[in-house]
Each structure stands twice: as C-alpha cells, then as structure tokens.
Rosetta silent file (secondary structure, phi, psi, omega in degrees, C-alpha in Angstrom):
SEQUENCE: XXXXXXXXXXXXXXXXXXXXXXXXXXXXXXXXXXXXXXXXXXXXXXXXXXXXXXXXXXXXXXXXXXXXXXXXXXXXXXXXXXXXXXXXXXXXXXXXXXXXXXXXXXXXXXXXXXXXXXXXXXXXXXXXXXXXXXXXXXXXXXXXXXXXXXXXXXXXXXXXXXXXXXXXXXXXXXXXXXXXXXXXXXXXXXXXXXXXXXXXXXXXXXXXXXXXXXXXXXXXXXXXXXXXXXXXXXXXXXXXXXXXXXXXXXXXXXXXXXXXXXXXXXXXXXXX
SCORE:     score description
SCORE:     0.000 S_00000001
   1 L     0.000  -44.323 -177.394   -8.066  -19.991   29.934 S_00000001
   2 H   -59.345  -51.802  175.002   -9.844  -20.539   26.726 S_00000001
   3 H   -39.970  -57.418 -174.443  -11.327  -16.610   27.104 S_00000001
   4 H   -23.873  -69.586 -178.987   -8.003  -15.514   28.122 S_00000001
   5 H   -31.418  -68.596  173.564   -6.842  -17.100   24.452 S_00000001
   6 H   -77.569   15.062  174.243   -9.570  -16.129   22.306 S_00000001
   7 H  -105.149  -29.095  178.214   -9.706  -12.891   23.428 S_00000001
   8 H   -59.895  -49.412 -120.994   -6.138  -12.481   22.902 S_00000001
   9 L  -113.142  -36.851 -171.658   -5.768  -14.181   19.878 S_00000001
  10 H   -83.479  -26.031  156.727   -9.336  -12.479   18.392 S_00000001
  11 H   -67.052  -13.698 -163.518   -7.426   -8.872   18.955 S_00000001
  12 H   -91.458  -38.559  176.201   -4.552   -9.418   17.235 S_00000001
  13 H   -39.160  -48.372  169.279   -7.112  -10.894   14.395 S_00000001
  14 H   -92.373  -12.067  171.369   -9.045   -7.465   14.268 S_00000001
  15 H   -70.003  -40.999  166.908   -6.215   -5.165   14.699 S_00000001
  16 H   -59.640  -55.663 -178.476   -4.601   -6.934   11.608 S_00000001
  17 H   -54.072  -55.547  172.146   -8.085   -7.464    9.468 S_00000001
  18 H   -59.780  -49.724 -172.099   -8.777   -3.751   10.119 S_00000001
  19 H   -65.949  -11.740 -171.852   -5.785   -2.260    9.504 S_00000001
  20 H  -105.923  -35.409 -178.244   -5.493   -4.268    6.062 S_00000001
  21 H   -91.224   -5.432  150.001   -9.002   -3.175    4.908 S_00000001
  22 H   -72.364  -38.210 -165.555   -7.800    0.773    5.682 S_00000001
  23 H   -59.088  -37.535 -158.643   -4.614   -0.073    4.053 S_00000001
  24 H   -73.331  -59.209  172.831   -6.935   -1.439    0.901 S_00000001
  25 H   -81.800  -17.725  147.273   -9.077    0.954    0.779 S_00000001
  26 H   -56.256  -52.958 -168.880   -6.670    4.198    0.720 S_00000001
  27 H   -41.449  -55.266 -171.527   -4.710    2.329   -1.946 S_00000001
  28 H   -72.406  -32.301  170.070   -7.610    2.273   -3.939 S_00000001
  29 H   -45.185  -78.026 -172.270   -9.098    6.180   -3.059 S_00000001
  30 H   -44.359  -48.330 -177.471   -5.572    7.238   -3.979 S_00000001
  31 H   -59.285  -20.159  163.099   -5.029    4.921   -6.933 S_00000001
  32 H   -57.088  -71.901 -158.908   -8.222    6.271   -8.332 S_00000001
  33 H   -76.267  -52.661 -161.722   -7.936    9.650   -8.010 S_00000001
  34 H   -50.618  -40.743 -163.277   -4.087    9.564   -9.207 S_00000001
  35 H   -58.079  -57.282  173.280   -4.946    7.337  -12.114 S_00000001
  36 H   -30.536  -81.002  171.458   -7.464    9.741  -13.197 S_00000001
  37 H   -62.266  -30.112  172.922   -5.000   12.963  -13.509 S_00000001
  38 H   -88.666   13.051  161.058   -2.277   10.910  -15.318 S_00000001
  39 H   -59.059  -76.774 -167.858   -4.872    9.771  -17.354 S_00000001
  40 H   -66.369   -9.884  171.892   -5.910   13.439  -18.354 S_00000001
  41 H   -86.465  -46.852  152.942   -2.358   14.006  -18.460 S_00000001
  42 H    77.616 -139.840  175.938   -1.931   11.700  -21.132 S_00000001
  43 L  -100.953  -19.123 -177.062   -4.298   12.621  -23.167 S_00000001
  44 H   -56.685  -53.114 -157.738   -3.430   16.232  -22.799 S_00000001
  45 H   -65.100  -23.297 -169.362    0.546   15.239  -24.340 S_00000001
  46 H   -76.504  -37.039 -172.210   -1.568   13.128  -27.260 S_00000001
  47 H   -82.703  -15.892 -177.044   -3.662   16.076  -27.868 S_00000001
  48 H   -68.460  -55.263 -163.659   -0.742   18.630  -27.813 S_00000001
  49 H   -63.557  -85.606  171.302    1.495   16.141  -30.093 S_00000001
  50 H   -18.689  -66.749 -160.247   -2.068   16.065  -32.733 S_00000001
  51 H   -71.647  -38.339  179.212   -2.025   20.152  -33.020 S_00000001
  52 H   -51.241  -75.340 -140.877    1.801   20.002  -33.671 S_00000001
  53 H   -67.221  -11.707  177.658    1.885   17.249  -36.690 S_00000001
  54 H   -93.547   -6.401  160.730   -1.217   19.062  -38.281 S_00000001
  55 H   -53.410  -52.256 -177.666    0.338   22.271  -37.884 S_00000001
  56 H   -52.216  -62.868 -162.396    3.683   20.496  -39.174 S_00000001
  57 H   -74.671  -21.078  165.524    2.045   18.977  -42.187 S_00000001
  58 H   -81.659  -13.724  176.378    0.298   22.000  -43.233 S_00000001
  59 H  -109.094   -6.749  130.524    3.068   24.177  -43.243 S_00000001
  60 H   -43.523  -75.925  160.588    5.092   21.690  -44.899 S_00000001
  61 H   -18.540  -51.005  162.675    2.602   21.713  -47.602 S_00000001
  62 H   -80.052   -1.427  176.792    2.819   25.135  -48.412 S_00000001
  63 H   -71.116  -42.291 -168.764    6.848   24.933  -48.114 S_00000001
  64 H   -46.955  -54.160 -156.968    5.892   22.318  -51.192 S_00000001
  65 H   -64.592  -26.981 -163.005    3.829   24.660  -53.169 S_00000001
  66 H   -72.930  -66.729  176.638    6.821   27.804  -52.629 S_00000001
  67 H   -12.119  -83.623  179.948    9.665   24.873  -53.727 S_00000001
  68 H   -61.048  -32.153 -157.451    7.824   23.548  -56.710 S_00000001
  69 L    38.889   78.837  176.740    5.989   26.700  -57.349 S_00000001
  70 L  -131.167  153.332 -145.013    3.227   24.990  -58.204 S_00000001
  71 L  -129.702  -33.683 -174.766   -0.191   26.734  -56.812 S_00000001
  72 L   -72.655  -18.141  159.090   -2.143   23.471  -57.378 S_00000001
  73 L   -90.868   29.803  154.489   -0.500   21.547  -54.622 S_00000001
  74 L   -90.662  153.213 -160.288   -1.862   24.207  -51.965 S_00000001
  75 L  -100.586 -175.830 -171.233   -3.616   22.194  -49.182 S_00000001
  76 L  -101.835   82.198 -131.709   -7.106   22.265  -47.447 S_00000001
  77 L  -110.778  103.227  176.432   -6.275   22.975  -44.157 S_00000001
  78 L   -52.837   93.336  155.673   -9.280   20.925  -41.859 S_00000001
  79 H   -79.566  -37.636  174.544   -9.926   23.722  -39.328 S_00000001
  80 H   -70.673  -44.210 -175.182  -12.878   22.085  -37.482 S_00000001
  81 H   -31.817  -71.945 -166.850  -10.864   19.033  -37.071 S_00000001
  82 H   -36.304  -58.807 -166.617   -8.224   21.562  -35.245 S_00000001
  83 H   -86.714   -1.088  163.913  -10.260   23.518  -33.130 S_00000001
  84 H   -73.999  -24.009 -179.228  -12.223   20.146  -31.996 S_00000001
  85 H   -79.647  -31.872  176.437   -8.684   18.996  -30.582 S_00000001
  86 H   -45.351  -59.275 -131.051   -8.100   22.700  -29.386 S_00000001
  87 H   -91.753   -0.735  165.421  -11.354   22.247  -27.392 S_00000001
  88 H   -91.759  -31.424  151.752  -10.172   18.555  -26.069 S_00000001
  89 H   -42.274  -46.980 -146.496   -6.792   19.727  -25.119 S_00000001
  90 H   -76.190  -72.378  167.451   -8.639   22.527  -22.995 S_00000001
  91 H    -4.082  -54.678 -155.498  -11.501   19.967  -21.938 S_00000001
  92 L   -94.848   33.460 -175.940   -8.396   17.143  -20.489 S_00000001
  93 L  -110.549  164.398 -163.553   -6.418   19.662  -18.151 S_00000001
  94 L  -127.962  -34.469 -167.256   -6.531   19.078  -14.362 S_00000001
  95 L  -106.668  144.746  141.079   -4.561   22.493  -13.762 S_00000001
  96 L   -35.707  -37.585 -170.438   -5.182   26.109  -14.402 S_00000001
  97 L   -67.645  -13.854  173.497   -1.695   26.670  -14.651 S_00000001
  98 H  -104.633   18.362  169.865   -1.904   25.306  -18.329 S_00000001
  99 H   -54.518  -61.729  133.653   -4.952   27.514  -19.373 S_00000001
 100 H    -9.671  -72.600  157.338   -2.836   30.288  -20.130 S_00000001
 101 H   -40.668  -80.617  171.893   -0.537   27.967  -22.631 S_00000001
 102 H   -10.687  -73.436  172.095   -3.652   27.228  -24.059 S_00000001
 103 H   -48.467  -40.788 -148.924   -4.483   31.009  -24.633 S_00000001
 104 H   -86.669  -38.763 -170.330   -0.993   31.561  -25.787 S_00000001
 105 H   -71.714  -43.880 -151.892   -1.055   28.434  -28.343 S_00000001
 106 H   -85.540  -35.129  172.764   -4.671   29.222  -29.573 S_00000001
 107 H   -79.801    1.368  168.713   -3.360   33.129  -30.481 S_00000001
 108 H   -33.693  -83.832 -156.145   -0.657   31.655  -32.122 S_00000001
 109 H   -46.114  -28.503  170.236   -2.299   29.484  -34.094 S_00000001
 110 H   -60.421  -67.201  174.242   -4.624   32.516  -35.062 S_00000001
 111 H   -39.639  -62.778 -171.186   -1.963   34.791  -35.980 S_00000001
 112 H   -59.791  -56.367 -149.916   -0.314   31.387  -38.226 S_00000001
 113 H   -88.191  -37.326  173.604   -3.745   30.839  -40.315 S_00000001
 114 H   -43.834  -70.277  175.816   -4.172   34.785  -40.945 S_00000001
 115 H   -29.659  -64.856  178.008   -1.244   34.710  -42.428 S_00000001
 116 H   -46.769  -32.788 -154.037   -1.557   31.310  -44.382 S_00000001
 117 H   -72.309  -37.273 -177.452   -4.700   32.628  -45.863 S_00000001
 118 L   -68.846    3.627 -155.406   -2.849   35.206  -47.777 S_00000001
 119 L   -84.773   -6.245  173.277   -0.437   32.845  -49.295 S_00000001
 120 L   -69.937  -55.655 -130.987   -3.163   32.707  -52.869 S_00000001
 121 L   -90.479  -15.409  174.872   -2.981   36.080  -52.943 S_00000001
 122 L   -70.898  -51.129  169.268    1.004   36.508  -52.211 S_00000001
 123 L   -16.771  -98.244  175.274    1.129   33.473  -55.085 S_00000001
 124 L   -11.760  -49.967 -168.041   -0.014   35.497  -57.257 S_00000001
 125 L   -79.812  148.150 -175.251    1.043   38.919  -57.198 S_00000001
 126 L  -111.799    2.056  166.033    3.856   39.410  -59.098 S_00000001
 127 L   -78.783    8.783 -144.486    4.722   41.930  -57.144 S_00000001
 128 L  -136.468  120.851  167.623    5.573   39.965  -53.944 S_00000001
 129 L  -111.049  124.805 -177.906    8.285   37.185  -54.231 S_00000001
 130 H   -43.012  -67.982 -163.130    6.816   34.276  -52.214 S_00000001
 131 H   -66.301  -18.038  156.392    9.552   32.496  -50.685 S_00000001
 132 H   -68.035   -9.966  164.175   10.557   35.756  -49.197 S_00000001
 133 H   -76.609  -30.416  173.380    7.283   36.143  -48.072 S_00000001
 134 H   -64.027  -71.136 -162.310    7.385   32.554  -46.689 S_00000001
 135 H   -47.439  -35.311 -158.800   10.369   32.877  -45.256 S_00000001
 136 H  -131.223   -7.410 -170.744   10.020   36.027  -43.684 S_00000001
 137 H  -110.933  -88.004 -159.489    5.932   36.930  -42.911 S_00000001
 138 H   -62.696  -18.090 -156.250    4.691   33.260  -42.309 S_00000001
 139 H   -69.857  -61.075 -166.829    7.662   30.883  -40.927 S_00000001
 140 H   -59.868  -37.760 -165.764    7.961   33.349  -37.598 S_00000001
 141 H   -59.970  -46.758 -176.372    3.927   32.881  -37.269 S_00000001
 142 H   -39.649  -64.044  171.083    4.969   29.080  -37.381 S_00000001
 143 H   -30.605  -41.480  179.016    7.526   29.431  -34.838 S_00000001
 144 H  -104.344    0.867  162.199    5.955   30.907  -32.538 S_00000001
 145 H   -81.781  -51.582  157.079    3.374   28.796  -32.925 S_00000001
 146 H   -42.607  -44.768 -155.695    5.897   25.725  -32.171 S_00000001
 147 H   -89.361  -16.901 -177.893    7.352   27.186  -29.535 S_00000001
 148 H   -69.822  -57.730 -140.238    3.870   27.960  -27.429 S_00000001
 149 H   -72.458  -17.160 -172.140    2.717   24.497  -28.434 S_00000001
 150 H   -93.370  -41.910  179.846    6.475   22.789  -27.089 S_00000001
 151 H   -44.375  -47.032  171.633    5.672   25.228  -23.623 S_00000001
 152 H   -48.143  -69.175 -173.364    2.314   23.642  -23.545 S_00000001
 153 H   -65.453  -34.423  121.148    3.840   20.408  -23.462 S_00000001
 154 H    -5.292  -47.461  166.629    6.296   21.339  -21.165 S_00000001
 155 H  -108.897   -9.238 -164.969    4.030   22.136  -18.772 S_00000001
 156 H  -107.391  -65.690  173.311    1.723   19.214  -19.158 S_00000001
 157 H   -38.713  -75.826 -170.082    5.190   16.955  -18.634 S_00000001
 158 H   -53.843   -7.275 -153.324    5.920   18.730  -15.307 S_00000001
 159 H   -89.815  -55.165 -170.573    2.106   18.346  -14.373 S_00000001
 160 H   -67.855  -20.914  156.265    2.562   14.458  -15.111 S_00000001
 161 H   -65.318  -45.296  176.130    5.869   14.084  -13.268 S_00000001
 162 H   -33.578  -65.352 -171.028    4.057   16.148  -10.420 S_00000001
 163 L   -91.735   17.184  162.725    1.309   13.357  -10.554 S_00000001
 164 L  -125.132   -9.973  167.400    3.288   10.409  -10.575 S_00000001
 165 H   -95.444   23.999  177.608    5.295   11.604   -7.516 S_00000001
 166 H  -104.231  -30.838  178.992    2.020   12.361   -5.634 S_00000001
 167 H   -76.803  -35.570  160.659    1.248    8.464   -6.854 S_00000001
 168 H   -56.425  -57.979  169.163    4.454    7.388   -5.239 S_00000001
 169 H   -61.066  -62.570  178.222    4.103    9.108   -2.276 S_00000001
 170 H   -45.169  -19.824  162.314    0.760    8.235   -1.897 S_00000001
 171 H   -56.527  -69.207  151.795    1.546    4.594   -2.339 S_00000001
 172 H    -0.288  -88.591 -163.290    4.054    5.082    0.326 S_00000001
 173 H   -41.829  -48.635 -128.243    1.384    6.757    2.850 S_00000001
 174 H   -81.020  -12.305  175.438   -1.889    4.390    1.954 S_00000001
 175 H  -103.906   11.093  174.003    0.680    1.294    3.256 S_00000001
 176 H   -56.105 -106.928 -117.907    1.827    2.932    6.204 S_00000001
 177 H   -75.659   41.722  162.412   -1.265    1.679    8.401 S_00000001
 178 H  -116.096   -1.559 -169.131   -0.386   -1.967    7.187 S_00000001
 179 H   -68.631  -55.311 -176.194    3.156   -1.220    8.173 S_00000001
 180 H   -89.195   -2.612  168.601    1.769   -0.525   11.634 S_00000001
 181 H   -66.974  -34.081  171.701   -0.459   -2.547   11.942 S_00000001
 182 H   -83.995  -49.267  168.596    1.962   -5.494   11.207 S_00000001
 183 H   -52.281  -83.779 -165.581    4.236   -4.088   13.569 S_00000001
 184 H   -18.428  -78.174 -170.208    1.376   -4.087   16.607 S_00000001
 185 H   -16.581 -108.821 -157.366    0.747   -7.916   15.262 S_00000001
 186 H   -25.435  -39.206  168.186    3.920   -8.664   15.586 S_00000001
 187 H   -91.171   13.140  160.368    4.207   -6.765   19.459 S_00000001
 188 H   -82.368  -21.897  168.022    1.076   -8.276   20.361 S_00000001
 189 H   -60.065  -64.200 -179.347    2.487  -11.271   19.462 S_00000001
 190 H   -86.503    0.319  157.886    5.422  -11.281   21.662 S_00000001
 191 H   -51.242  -69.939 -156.496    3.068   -9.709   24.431 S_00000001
 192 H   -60.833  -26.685  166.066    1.119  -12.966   24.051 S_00000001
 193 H   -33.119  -71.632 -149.623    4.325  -14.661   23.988 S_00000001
 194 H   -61.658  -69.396 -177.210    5.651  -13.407   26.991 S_00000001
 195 H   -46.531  -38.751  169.863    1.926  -13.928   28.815 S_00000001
 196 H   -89.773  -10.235 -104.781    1.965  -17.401   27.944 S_00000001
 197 H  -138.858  -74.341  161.082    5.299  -18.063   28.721 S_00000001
 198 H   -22.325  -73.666 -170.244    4.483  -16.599   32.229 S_00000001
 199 H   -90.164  -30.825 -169.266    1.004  -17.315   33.127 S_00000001
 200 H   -93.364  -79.477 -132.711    1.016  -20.980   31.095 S_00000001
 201 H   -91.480  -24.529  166.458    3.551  -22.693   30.059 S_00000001
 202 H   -39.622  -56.911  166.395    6.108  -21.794   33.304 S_00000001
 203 H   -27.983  -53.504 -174.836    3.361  -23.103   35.542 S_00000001
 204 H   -64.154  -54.589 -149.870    2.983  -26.470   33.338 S_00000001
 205 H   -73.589  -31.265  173.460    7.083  -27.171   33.843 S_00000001
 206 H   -35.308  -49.172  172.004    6.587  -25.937   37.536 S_00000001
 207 H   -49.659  -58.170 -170.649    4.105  -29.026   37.740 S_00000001
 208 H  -126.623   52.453  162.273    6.135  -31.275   36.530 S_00000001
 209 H  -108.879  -60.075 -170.207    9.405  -30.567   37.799 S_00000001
 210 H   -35.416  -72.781  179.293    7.003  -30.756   41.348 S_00000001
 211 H   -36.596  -59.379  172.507    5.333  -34.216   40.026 S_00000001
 212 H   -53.798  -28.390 -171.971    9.319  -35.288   39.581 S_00000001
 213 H   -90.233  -51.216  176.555   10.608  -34.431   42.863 S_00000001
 214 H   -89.776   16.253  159.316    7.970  -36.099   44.214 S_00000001
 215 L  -110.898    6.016  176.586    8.323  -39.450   42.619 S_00000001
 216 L  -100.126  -57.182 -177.976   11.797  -39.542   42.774 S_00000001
 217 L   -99.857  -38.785  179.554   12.892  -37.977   46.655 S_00000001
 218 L    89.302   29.610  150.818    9.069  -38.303   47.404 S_00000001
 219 L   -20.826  126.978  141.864    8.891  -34.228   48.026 S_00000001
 220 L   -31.667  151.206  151.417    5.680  -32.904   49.077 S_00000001
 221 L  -100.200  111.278 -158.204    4.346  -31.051   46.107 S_00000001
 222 L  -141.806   21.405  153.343    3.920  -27.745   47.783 S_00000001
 223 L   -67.828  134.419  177.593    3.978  -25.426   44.116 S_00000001
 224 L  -114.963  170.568  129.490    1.434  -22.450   44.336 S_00000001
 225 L  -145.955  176.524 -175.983    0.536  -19.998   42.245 S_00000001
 226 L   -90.666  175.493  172.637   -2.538  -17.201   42.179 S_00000001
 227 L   126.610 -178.201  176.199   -5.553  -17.591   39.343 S_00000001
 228 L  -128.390    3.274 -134.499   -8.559  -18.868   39.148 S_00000001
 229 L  -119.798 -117.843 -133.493   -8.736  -20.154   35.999 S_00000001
 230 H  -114.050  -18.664 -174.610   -8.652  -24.023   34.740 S_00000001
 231 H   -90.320  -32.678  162.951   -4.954  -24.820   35.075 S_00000001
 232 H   -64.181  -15.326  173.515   -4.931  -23.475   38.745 S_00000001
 233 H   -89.600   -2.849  171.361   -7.548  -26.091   39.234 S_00000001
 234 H   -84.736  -36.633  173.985   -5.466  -28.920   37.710 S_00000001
 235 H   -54.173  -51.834 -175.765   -2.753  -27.647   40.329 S_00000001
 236 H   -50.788  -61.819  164.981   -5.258  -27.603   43.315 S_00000001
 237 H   -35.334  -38.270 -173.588   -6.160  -31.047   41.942 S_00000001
 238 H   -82.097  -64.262  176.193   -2.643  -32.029   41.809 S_00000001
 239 H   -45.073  -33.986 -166.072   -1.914  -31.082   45.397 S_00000001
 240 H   -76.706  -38.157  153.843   -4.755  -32.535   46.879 S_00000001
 241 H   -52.161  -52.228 -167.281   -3.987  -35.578   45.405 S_00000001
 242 H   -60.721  -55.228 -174.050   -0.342  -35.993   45.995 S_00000001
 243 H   -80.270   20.802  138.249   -1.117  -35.059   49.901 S_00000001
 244 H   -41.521  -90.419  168.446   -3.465  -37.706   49.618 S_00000001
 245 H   -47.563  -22.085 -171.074   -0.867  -40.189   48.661 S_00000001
 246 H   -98.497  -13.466  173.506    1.492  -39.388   50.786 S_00000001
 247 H   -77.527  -35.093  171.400   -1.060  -39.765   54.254 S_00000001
 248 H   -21.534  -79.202  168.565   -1.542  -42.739   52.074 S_00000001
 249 H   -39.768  -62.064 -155.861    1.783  -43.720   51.806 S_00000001
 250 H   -72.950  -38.588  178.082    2.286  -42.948   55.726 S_00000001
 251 H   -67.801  -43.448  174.050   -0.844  -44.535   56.728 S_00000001
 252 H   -66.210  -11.789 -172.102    0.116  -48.238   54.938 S_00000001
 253 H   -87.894 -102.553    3.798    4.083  -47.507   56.268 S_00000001
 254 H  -174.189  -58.216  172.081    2.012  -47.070   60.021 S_00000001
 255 H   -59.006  -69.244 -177.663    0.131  -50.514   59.242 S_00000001
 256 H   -53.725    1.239 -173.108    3.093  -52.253   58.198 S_00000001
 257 H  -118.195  -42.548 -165.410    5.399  -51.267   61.382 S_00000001
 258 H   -67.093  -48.644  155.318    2.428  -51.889   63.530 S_00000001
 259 H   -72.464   -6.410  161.854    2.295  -55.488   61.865 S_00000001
 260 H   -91.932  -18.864  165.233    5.559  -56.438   62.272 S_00000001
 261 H   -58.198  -43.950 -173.517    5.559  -55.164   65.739 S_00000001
 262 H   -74.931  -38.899  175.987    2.945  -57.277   66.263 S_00000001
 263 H   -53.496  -37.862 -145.700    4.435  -60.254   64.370 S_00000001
 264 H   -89.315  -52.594  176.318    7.344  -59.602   66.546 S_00000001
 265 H   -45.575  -53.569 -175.729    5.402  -59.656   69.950 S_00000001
 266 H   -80.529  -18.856  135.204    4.193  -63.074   69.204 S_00000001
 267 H   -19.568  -92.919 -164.393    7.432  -64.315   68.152 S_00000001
 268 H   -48.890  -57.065  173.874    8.951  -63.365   71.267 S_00000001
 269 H   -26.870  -62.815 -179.448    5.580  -64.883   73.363 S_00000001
 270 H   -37.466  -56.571 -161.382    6.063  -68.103   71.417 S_00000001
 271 H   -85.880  -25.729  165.622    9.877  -68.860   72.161 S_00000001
 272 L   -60.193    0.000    0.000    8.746  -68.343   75.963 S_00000001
C-alpha cells in the first residue's frame, strides 16, 4: 500500500515539477528574446526622434537668420554628431523592412544640407532674395526630409506593436504547458481519488460495518475482497479472528449446556 501511494503521489509530483520548469523556462527563452527587439525598438524611436529635433533646430536657426536678417546668427550644424546617430539608428533595427526608410531618410537629409550650404552664398547675393529662396529651394528639402523621417518612425511603431503582440502571444503559449499540466494534476488527482475511494477507504467501512454486524446480531464476518497488499492482510487477520471467536463462543455455549445438563442429572439422582 505504501508503494501503491508513493508511486502515485510521486507522479503527480513530477508531472507538476516538470511541467512548471518547461513552463519557466519558455517564459524566460521568450521573454528574452522579445525583450531584446522592443528594446532595439526603443532605441530605434529615440534615435529617429534625435535626427528630427536636430534637423528641427537647425532649420529653425536659419528661419532666424532669414527673419532677423542677420548673417551672424547662422548656426554650426554638428554633422558627425548626425551621421553617428544615422549609423545607430541603422545599427538598432531588427527588420530589413526599415533599411529602405533609412536609405530614403539619409538621401533626404543629403539633398537638405546641399542646399543649407548655399544659404552664405544666397545671403549674400543681392541678386537672390533669401526668404524666397528659403521658402521655396530649402523648406521642400526640409519636408521631405520630415516626412521620410515621420515614415521611419512609422514603421519602427508598427515593428514595436508587432513585437509586443508576439510578447503577448508568447506569454499566452510559454503558460500553456502549466495550464496542462495543472489540469493532469488535478485528473490525476481525482484518479487517485476515485482509486482510493475504491481500493481503500470502501474496504475500511466494509470492515467495520462487518466488525458491527458482528457484535451486535453476532454475524459471521464473511467480507472478501482480492489484493495482496497490507490491508487485505488486516482483513484475513480480521476473519480469522472473528471465526475464532465465534468456535470460541460455541465451544464455552457447548461447555455451559453440557454443565447444566450435568448439574441437572445429579439433581434429578439426588431427589431419588
């Protein structure tokens, strides 16, 4: 009976303990890798969001210089700063599909600085009135510099929605095998229920409704059942006694009728 138990009792133990360290250990594979791309995603929108405001702020700046028309407030436009963020934007991507943006942003941005470069020599000339020059050569370079650089981000947004519903679903999957695993528990459970119910504890109340009958009416105990294992030998045990007691019983009722018979004989001799 104890094997029966622990064998029972030590499956349901490793079907749960396993099934919790796969559950554990997808979570974490998945959680990992997901973490990673919305990491890199990001860093991508932080790197996009950088090339706008220095883009912004430089072409403010020269908006300043047309306004005031002052030539001394034109600004110093950091290009290695720029293309080191260009080359960390490219560096953080996860997808191909935003390579392209990339290309499309970086000839912008090309196109936008040709232009600015001229803007001394447009100053200057007195032939050339600047703000129509702003207005009408560099602003569209801007533009279309904003609008690759809002696509870019665009596309970096769907990438990062993308990769947080691949982290949802994947949450989802990595607890499925604790889902089923806790189901088995649980129908291994009422297997072992059922099996004790059966094989155990029916048996016990069998006993000792049997033990009751026969201290009450003084029934034979004549309950059987098959096994071998420690509680059929407390039955066997039980029977053997009880039909013990009752030749017991039969043999001292056998003595006692025999002595009063006898008592009875010499009575009657006596009174002769």
């Amino acid at each position: 009976m104890k094997k029966k138990l622990f064998f029972s009792l030590g499956s349901l133990a490793m079907i749960l303990l396993l099934s919790g360290v796969i559950s554990i250990l997808e979570y974490r594979r998945m959680s990992d890798y997901v973490s990673e791309l919305i990491a890199s995603n990001i860093k991508s929108i932080n790197l996009s969001q950088k090339l706008a405001d220095i883009t912004q702020e430089y072409n403010d700046q020269m908006l300043a210089v047309v306004v005031q028309n002052d030539i001394s407030l034109m600004p110093d436009f950091n290009l290695a700063y720029f293309n080191a963020q260009s080359d960390s934007l490219r560096s953080s991507f996860t997808s191909h599909k935003m390579l392209p943006k990339v290309d499309s942003v970086a000839m912008s941005f090309d196109a936008f600085m040709k232009t600015s470069l001229k803007f001394d020599e447009v100053f200057l000339a007195d032939s050339v009135d600047t703000g129509e020059w702003f207005f009408g050569s560099l602003q569209p370079r801007y533009t279309k510099l904003r609008q690759d650089l809002n696509s870019l981000n665009e596309v970096i947004h769907e990438e990062l929605k993308k990769n947080s519903a691949d982290f949802d679903a994947g949450f989802y999957r990595s607890i499925i095998p604790g889902v089923v695993s806790v189901g088995a528990g649980l129908l291994l459970i009422v297997l072992l229920l059922y099996f004790t119910m059966v094989y155990y504890v029916k048996p016990i109340y069998r006993m000792s409704d049997g033990i009751d009958s026969y201290r009450l009416s003084g029934r034979r105990y004549i309950y059987d059942f098959d096994g071998d294992d420690q509680l059929a030998n407390i039955n066997s045990g039980l029977t053997e006694l009880i039909d013990e007691n009752v030749e017991f019983k039969r043999r001292v009722k056998n003595l006692r009728d025999e002595r009063e018979r006898l008592i009875q004989n010499i009575s009657d001799l006596t009174a002769e």
